[in-house]
Coordinates of N, CA and C in Angstrom, one line a residue:
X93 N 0.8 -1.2 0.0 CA 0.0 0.0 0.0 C 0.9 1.3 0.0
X94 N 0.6 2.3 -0.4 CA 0.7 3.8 -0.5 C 0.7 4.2 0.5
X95 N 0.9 5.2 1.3 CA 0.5 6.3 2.1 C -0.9 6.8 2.2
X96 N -1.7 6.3 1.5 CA -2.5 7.0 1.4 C -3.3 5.8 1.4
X97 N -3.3 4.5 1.7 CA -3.8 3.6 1.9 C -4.3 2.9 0.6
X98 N -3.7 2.8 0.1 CA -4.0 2.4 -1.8 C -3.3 1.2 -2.0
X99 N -3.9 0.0 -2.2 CA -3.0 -1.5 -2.9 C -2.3 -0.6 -4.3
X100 N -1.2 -0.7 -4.3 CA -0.3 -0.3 -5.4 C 0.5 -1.9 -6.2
X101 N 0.6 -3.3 -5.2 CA 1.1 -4.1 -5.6 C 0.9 -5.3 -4.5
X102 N 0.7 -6.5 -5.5 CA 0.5 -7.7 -4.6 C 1.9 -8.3 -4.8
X103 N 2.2 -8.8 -3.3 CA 3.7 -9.4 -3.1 C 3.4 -11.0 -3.6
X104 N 4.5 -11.6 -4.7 CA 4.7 -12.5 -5.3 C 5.2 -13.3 -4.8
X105 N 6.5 -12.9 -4.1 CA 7.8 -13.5 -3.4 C 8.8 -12.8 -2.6
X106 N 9.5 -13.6 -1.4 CA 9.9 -12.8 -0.4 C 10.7 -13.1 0.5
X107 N 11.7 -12.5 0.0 CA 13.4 -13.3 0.2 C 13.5 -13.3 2.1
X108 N 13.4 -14.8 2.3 CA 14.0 -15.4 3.6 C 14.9 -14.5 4.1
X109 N 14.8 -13.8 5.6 CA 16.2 -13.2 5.8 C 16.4 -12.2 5.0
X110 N 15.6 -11.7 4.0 CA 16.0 -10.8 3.3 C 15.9 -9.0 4.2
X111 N 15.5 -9.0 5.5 CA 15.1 -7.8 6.2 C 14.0 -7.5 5.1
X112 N 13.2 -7.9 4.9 CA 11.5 -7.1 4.1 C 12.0 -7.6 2.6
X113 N 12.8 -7.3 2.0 CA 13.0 -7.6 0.4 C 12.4 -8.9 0.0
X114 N 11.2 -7.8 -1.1 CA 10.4 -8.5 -1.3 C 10.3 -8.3 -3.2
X115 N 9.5 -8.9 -3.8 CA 9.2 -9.0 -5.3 C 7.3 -8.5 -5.4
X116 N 6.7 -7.6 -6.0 CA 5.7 -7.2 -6.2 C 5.3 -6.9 -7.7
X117 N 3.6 -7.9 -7.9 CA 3.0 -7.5 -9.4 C 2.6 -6.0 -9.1
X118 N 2.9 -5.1 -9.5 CA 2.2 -4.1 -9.6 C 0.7 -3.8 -10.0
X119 N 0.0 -3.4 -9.2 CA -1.6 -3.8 -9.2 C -2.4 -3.6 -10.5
X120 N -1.3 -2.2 -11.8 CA -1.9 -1.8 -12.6 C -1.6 -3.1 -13.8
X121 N -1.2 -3.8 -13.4 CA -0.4 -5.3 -14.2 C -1.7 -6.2 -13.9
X122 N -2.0 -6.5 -12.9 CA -3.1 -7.3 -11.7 C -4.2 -6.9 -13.0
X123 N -4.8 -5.4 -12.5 CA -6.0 -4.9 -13.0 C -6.0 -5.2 -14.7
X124 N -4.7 -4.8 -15.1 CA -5.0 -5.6 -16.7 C -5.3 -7.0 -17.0
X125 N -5.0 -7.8 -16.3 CA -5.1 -9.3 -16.4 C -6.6 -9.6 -16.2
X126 N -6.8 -8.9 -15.2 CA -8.1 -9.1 -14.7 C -9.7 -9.0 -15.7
X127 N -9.2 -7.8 -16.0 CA -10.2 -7.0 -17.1 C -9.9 -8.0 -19.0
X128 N -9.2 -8.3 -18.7 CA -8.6 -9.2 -20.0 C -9.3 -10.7 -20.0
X129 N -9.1 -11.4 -18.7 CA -9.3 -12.6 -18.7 C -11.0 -12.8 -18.0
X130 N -11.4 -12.3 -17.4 CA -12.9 -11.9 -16.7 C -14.0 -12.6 -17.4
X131 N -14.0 -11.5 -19.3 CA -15.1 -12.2 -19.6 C -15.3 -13.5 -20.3
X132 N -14.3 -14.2 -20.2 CA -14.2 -15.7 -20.2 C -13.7 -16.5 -19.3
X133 N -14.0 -15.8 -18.2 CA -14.0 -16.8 -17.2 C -14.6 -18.4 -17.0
X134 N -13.8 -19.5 -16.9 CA -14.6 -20.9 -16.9 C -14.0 -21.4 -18.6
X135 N -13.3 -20.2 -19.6 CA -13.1 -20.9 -20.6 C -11.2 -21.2 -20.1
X136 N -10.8 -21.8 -20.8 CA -9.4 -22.3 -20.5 C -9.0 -21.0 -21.8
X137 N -7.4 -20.4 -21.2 CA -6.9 -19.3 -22.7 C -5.7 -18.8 -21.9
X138 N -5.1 -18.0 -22.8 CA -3.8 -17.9 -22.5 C -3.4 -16.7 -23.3
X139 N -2.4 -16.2 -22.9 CA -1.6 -15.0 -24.0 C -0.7 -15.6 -24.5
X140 N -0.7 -15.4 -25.3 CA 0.2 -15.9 -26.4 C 2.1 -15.0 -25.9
X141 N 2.9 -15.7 -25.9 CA 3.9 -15.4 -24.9 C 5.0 -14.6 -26.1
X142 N 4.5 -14.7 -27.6 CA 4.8 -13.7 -28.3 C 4.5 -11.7 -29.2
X143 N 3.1 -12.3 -28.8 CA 2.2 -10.7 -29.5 C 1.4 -10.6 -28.2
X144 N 0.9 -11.6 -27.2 CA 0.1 -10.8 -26.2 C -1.2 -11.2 -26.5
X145 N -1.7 -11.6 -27.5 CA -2.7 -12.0 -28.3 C -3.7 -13.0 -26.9
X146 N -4.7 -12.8 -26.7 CA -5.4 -13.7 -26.0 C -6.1 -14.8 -26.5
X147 N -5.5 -15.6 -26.6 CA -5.9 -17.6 -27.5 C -6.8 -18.0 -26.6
X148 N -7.8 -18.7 -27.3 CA -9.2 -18.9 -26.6 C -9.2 -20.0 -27.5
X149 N -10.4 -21.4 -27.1 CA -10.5 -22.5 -27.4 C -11.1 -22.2 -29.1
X150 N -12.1 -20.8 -28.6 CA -13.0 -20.4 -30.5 C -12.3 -20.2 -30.7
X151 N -10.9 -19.5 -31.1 CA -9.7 -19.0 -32.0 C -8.7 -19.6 -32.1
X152 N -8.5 -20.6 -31.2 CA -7.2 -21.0 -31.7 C -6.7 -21.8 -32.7
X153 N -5.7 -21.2 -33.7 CA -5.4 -21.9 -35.1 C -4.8 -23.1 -34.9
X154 N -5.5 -24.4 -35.4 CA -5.2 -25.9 -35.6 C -4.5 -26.7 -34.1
X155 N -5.5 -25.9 -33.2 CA -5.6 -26.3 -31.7 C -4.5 -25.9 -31.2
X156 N -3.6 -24.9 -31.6 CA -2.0 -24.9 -31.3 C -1.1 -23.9 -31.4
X157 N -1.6 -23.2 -32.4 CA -0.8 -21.8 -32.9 C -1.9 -20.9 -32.5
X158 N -0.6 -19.5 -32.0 CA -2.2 -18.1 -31.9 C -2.4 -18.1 -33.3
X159 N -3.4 -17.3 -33.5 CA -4.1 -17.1 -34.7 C -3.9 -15.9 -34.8
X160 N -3.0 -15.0 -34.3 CA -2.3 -13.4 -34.5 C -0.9 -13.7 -35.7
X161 N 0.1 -14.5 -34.5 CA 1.4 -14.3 -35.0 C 1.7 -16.2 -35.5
X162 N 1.0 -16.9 -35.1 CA 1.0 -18.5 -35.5 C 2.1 -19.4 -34.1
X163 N 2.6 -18.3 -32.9 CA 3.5 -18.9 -32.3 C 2.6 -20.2 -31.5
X164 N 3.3 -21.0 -31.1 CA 2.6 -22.4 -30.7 C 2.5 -21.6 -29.0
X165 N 0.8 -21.9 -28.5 CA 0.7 -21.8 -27.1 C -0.3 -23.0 -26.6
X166 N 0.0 -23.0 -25.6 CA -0.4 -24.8 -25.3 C -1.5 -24.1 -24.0
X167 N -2.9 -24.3 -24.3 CA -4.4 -23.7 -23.3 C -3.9 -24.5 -22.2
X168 N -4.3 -24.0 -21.3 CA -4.4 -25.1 -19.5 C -6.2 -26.1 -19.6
X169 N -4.9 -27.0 -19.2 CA -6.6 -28.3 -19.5 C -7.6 -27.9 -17.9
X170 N -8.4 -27.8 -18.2 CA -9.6 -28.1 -17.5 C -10.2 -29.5 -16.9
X171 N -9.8 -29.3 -15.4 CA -10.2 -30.3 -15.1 C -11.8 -31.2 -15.4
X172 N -11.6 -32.3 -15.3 CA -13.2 -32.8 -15.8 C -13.9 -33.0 -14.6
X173 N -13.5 -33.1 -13.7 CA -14.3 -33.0 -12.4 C -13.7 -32.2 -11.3
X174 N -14.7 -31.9 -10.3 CA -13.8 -31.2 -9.1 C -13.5 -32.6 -7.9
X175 N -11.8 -32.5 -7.5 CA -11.2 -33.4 -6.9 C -12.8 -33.4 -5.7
X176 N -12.9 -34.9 -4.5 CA -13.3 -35.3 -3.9 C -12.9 -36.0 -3.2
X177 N -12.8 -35.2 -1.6 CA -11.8 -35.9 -0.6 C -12.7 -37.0 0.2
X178 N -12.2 -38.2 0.8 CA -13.4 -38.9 1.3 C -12.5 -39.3 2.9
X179 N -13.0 -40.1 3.1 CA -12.5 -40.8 4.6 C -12.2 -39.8 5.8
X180 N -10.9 -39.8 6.3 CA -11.0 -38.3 7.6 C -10.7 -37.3 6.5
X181 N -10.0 -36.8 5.3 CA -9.7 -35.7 4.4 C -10.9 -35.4 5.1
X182 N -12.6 -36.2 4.4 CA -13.6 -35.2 3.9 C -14.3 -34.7 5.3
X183 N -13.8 -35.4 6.5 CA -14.4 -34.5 7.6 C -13.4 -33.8 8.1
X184 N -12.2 -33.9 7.7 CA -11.7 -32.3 8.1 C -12.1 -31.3 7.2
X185 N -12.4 -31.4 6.3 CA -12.6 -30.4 5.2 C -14.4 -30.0 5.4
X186 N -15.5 -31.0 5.9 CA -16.4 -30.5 6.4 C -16.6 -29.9 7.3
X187 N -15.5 -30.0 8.3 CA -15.3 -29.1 10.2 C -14.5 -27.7 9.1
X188 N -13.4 -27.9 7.9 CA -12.7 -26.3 7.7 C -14.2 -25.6 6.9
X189 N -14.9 -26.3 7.0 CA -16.2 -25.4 5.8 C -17.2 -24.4 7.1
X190 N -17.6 -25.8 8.2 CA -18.5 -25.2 9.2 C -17.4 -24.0 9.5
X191 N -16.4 -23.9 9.4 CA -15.4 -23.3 10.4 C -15.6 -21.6 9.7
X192 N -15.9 -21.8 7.9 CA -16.3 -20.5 7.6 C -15.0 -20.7 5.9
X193 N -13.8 -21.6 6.5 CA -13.1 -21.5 5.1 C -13.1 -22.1 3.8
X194 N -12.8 -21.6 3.0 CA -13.1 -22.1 1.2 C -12.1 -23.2 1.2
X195 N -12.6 -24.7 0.9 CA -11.8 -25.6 0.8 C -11.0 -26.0 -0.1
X196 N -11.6 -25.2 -1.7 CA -10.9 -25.2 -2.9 C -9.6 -24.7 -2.4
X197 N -9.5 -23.5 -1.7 CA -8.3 -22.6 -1.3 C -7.4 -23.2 -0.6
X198 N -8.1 -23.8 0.2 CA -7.8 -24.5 1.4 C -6.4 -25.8 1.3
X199 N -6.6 -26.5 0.2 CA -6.0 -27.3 -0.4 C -4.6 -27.0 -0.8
X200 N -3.8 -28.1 -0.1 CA -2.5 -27.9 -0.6 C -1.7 -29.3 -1.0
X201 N -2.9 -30.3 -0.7 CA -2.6 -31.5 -1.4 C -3.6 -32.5 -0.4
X202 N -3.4 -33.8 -0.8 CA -4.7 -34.6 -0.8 C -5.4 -34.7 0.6
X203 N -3.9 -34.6 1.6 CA -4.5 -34.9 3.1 C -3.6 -33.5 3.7
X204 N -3.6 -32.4 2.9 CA -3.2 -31.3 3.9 C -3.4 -30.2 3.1
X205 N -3.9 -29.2 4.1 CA -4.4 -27.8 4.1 C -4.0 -26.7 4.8
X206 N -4.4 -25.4 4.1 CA -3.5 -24.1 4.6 C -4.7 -23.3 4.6
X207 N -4.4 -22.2 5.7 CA -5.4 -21.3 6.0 C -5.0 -20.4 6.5
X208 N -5.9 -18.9 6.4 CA -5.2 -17.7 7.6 C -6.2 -17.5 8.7
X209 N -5.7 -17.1 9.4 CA -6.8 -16.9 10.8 C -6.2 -15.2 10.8
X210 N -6.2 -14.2 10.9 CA -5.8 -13.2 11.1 C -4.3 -13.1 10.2
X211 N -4.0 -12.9 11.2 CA -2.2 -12.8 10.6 C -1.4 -14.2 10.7
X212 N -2.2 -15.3 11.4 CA -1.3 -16.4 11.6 C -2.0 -17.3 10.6
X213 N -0.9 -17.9 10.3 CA -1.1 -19.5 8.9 C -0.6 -20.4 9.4
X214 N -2.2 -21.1 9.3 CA -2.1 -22.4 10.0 C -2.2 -23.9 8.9
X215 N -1.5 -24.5 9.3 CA -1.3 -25.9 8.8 C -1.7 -26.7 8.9
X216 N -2.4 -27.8 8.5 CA -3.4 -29.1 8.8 C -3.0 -30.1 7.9
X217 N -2.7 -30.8 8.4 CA -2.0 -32.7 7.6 C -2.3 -33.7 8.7
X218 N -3.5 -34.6 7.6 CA -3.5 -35.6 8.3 C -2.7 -37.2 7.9
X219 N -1.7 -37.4 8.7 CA -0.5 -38.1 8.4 C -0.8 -40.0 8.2
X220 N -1.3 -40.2 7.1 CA -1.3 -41.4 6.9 C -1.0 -42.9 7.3
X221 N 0.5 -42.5 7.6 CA 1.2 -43.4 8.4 C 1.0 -43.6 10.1
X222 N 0.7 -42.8 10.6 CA 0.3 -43.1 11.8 C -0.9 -42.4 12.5
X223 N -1.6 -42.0 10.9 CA -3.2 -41.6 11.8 C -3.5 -40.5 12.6
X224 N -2.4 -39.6 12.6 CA -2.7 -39.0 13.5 C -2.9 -37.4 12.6
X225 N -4.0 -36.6 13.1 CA -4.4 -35.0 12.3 C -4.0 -34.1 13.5
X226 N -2.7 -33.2 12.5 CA -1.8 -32.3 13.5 C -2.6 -30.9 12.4
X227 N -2.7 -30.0 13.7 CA -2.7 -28.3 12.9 C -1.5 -27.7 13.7
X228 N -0.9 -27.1 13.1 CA 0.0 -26.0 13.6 C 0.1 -24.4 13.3
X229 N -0.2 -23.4 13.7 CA -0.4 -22.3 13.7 C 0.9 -21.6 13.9
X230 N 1.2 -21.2 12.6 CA 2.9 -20.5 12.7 C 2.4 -18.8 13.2
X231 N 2.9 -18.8 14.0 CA 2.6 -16.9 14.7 C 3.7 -16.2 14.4
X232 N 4.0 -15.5 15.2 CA 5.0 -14.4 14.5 C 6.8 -15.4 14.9
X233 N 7.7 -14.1 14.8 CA 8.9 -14.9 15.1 C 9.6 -14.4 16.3
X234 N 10.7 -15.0 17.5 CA 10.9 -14.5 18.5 C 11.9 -13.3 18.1
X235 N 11.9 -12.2 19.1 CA 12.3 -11.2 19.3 C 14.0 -11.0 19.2
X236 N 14.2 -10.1 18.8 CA 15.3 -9.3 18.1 C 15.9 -9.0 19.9
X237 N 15.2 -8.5 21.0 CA 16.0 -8.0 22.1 C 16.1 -9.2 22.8
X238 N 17.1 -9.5 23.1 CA 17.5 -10.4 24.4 C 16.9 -10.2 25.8
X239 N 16.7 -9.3 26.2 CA 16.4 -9.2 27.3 C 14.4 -9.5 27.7
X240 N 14.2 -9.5 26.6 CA 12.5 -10.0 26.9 C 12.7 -11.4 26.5
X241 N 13.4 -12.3 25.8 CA 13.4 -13.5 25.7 C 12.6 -14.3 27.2
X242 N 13.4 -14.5 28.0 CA 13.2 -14.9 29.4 C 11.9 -14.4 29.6
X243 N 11.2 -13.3 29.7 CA 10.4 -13.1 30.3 C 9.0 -13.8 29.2
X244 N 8.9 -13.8 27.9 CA 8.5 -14.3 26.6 C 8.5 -15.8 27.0
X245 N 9.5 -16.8 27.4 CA 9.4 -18.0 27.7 C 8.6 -18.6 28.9
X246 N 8.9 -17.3 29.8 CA 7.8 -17.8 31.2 C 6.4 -17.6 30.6
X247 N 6.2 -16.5 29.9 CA 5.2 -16.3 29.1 C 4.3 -17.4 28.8
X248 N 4.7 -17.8 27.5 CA 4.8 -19.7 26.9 C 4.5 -20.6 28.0
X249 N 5.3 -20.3 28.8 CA 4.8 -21.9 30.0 C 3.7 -21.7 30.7
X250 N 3.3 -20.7 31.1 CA 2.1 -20.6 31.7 C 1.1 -20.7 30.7
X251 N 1.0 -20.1 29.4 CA 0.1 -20.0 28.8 C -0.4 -21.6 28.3
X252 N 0.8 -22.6 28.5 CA 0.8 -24.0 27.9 C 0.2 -24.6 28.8
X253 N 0.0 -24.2 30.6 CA -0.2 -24.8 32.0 C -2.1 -25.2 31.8
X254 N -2.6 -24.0 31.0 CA -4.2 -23.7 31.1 C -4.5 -23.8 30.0
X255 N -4.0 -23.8 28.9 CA -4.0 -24.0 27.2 C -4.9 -25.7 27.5
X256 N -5.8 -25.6 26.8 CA -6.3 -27.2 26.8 C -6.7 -27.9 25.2
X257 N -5.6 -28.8 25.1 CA -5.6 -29.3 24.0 C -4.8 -28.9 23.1
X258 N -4.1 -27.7 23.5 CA -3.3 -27.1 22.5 C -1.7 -26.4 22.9
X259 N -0.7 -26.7 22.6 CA 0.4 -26.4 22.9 C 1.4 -25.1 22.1
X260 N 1.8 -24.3 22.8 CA 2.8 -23.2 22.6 C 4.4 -23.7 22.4
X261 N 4.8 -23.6 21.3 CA 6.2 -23.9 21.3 C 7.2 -23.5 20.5
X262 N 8.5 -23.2 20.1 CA 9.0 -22.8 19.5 C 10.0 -23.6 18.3
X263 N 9.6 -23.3 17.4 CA 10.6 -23.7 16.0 C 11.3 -23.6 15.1
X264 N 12.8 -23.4 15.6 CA 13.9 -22.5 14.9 C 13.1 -21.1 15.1
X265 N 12.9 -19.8 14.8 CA 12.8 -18.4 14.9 C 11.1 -18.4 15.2
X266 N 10.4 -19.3 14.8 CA 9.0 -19.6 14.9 C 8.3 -20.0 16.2
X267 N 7.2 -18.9 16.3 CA 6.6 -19.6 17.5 C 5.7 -20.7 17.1
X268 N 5.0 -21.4 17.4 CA 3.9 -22.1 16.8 C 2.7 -22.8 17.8
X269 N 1.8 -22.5 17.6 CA 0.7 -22.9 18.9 C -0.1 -24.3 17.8
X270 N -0.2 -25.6 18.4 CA 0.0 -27.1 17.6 C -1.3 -27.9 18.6
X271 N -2.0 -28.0 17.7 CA -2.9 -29.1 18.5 C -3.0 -30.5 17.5
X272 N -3.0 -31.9 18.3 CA -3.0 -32.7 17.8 C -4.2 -34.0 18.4
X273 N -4.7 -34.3 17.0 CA -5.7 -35.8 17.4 C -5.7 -36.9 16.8
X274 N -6.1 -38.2 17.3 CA -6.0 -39.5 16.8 C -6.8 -39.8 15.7
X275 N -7.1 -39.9 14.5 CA -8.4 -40.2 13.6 C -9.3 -40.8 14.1
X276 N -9.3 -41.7 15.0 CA -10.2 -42.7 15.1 C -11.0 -41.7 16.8
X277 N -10.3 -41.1 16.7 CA -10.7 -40.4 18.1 C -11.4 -38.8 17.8
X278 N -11.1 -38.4 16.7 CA -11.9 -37.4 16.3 C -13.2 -37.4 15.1
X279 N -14.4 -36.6 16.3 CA -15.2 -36.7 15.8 C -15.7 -35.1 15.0
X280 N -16.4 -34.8 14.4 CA -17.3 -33.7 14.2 C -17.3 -32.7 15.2
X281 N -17.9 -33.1 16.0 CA -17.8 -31.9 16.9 C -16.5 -31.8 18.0
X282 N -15.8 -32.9 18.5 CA -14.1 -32.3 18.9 C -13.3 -32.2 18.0
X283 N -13.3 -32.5 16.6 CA -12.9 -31.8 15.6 C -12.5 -30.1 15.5
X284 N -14.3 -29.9 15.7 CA -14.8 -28.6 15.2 C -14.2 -27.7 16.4
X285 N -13.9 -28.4 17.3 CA -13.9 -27.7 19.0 C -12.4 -27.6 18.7
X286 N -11.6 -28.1 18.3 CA -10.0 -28.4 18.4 C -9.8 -27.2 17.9
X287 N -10.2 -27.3 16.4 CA -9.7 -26.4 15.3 C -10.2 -25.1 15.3
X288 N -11.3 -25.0 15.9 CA -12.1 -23.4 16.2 C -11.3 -23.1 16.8
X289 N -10.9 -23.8 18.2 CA -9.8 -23.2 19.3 C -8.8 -22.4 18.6
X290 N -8.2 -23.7 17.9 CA -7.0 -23.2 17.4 C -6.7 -21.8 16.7
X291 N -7.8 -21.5 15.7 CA -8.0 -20.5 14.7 C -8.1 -19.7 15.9
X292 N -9.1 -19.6 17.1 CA -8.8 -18.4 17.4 C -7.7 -17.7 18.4
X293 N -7.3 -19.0 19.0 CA -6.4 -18.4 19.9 C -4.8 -18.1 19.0
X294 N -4.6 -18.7 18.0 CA -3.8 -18.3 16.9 C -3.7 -16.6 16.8
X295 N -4.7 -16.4 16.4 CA -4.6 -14.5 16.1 C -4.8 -14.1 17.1
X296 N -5.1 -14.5 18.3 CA -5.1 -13.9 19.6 C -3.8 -13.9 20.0
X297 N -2.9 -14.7 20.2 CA -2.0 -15.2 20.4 C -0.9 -14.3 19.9
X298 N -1.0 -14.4 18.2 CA -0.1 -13.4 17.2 C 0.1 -12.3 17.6
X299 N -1.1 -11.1 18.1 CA -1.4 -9.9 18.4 C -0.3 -9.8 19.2
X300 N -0.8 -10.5 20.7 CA -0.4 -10.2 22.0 C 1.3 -10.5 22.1
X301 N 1.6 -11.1 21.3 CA 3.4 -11.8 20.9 C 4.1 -10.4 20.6
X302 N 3.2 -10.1 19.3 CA 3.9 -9.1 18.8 C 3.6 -7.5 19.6
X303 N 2.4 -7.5 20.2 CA 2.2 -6.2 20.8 C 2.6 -5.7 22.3
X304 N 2.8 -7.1 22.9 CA 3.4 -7.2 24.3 C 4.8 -7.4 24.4
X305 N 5.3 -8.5 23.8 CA 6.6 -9.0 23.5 C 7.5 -8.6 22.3
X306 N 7.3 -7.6 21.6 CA 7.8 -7.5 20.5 C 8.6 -8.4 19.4
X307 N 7.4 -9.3 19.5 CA 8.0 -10.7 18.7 C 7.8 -10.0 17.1
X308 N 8.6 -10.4 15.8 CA 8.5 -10.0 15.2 C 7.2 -10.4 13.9
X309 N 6.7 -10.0 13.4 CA 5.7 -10.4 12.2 C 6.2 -11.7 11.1
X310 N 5.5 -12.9 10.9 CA 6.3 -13.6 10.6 C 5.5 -13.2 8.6
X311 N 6.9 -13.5 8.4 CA 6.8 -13.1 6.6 C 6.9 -14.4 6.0
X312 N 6.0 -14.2 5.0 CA 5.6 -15.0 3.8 C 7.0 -15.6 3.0
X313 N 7.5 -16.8 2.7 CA 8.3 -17.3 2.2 C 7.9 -18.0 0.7
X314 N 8.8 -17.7 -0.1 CA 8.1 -18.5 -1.3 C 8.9 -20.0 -1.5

């Protein structure tokens, strides 16, 4: 954003360690795509990576070349169905729906999922090999001053003493608040109870890190 509170560019990528250095589409780039690709939404098409030309399924010359300049551009296939998770996938994914999140989005492969709760991004894999469904909520990262460390750690223990079901811990520069359940032990509703928790004491959690303890904001990695 601007000064003046204006999206000027959405961040693409964002160098680890880099102190903020980051990579940005510029929004006036965004808004052209946007306005370009909109009113064929649902059709599969592409720009042609030589004139710019927008190849669409009605235009394209002999299923392969744009029909501007003849360079070969290859459409994105369309799936023929929408994927369908079943067994525990499809009741975690029914508790991330009650919970309020888009499951399409949500998806980051068959048995794991990504979400934001505020400022914190939380993680959900349910681990095939031993059955067990972990979320972990990455919050910000620990603090730059030494001298609140200690007091930040006593912090963490007590909050872990009354925390029920859910644990505070730290991972390499990461804090992370982790709740974990058995498959065969989770149902719909302590499901729904685990993961609600989680989501909210996550951005509760984030705030108070970073606004009490000056833990640092944890940045997007590509």
């Amino acid at each position: 954003m601007n000064d003046k509170g204006e999206i000027i560019g959405v961040n693409t990528f964002i160098i680890k360690g880099g102190d903020n250095l980051g990579f940005a589409l510029p929004v006036a780039a965004l808004r052209t795509a946007l306005d370009l690709y909109f009113p064929y939404r649902g059709s599969p098409s592409a720009r042609c990576p030589n004139c710019d030309f927008l190849v669409l399924p009605s235009n394209i010359d002999s299923g392969k070349y744009c029909p501007s300049c003849g360079t070969e551009v290859k459409l994105p296939e369309v799936p023929v169905s929408e994927y369908s998770s079943g067994g525990t996938a499809r009741l975690i994914e029914e508790i991330l729906k009650d919970l309020g999140k888009d499951i399409r989005l949500s998806r980051e492969g068959t048995n794991k999922w990504e979400v934001t709760e505020g400022s914190a991004k939380i993680k959900i894999a349910f681990n095939t090999d031993n059955y067990f469904i972990s979320g972990d909520a990455y919050l910000c990262r620990l603090p730059q001053d030494g001298k609140i460390i200690k007091g930040l750690y006593q912090y963490l223990l007590e909050e872990n003493y009354s925390l029920d079901g859910l644990v505070l811990s730290c991972v390499g520069q990461n804090i992370v608040l982790s709740g974990i359940v058995y498959d065969l032990d989770m149902t719909k509703e302590n499901g729904t109870k685990m993961l609600g928790a989680l989501f909210k004491k996550a951005d509760e959690y984030d705030n108070i890190l970073i606004n009490h303890f000056g833990c640092i904001p944890r940045l997007e990695e590509s």
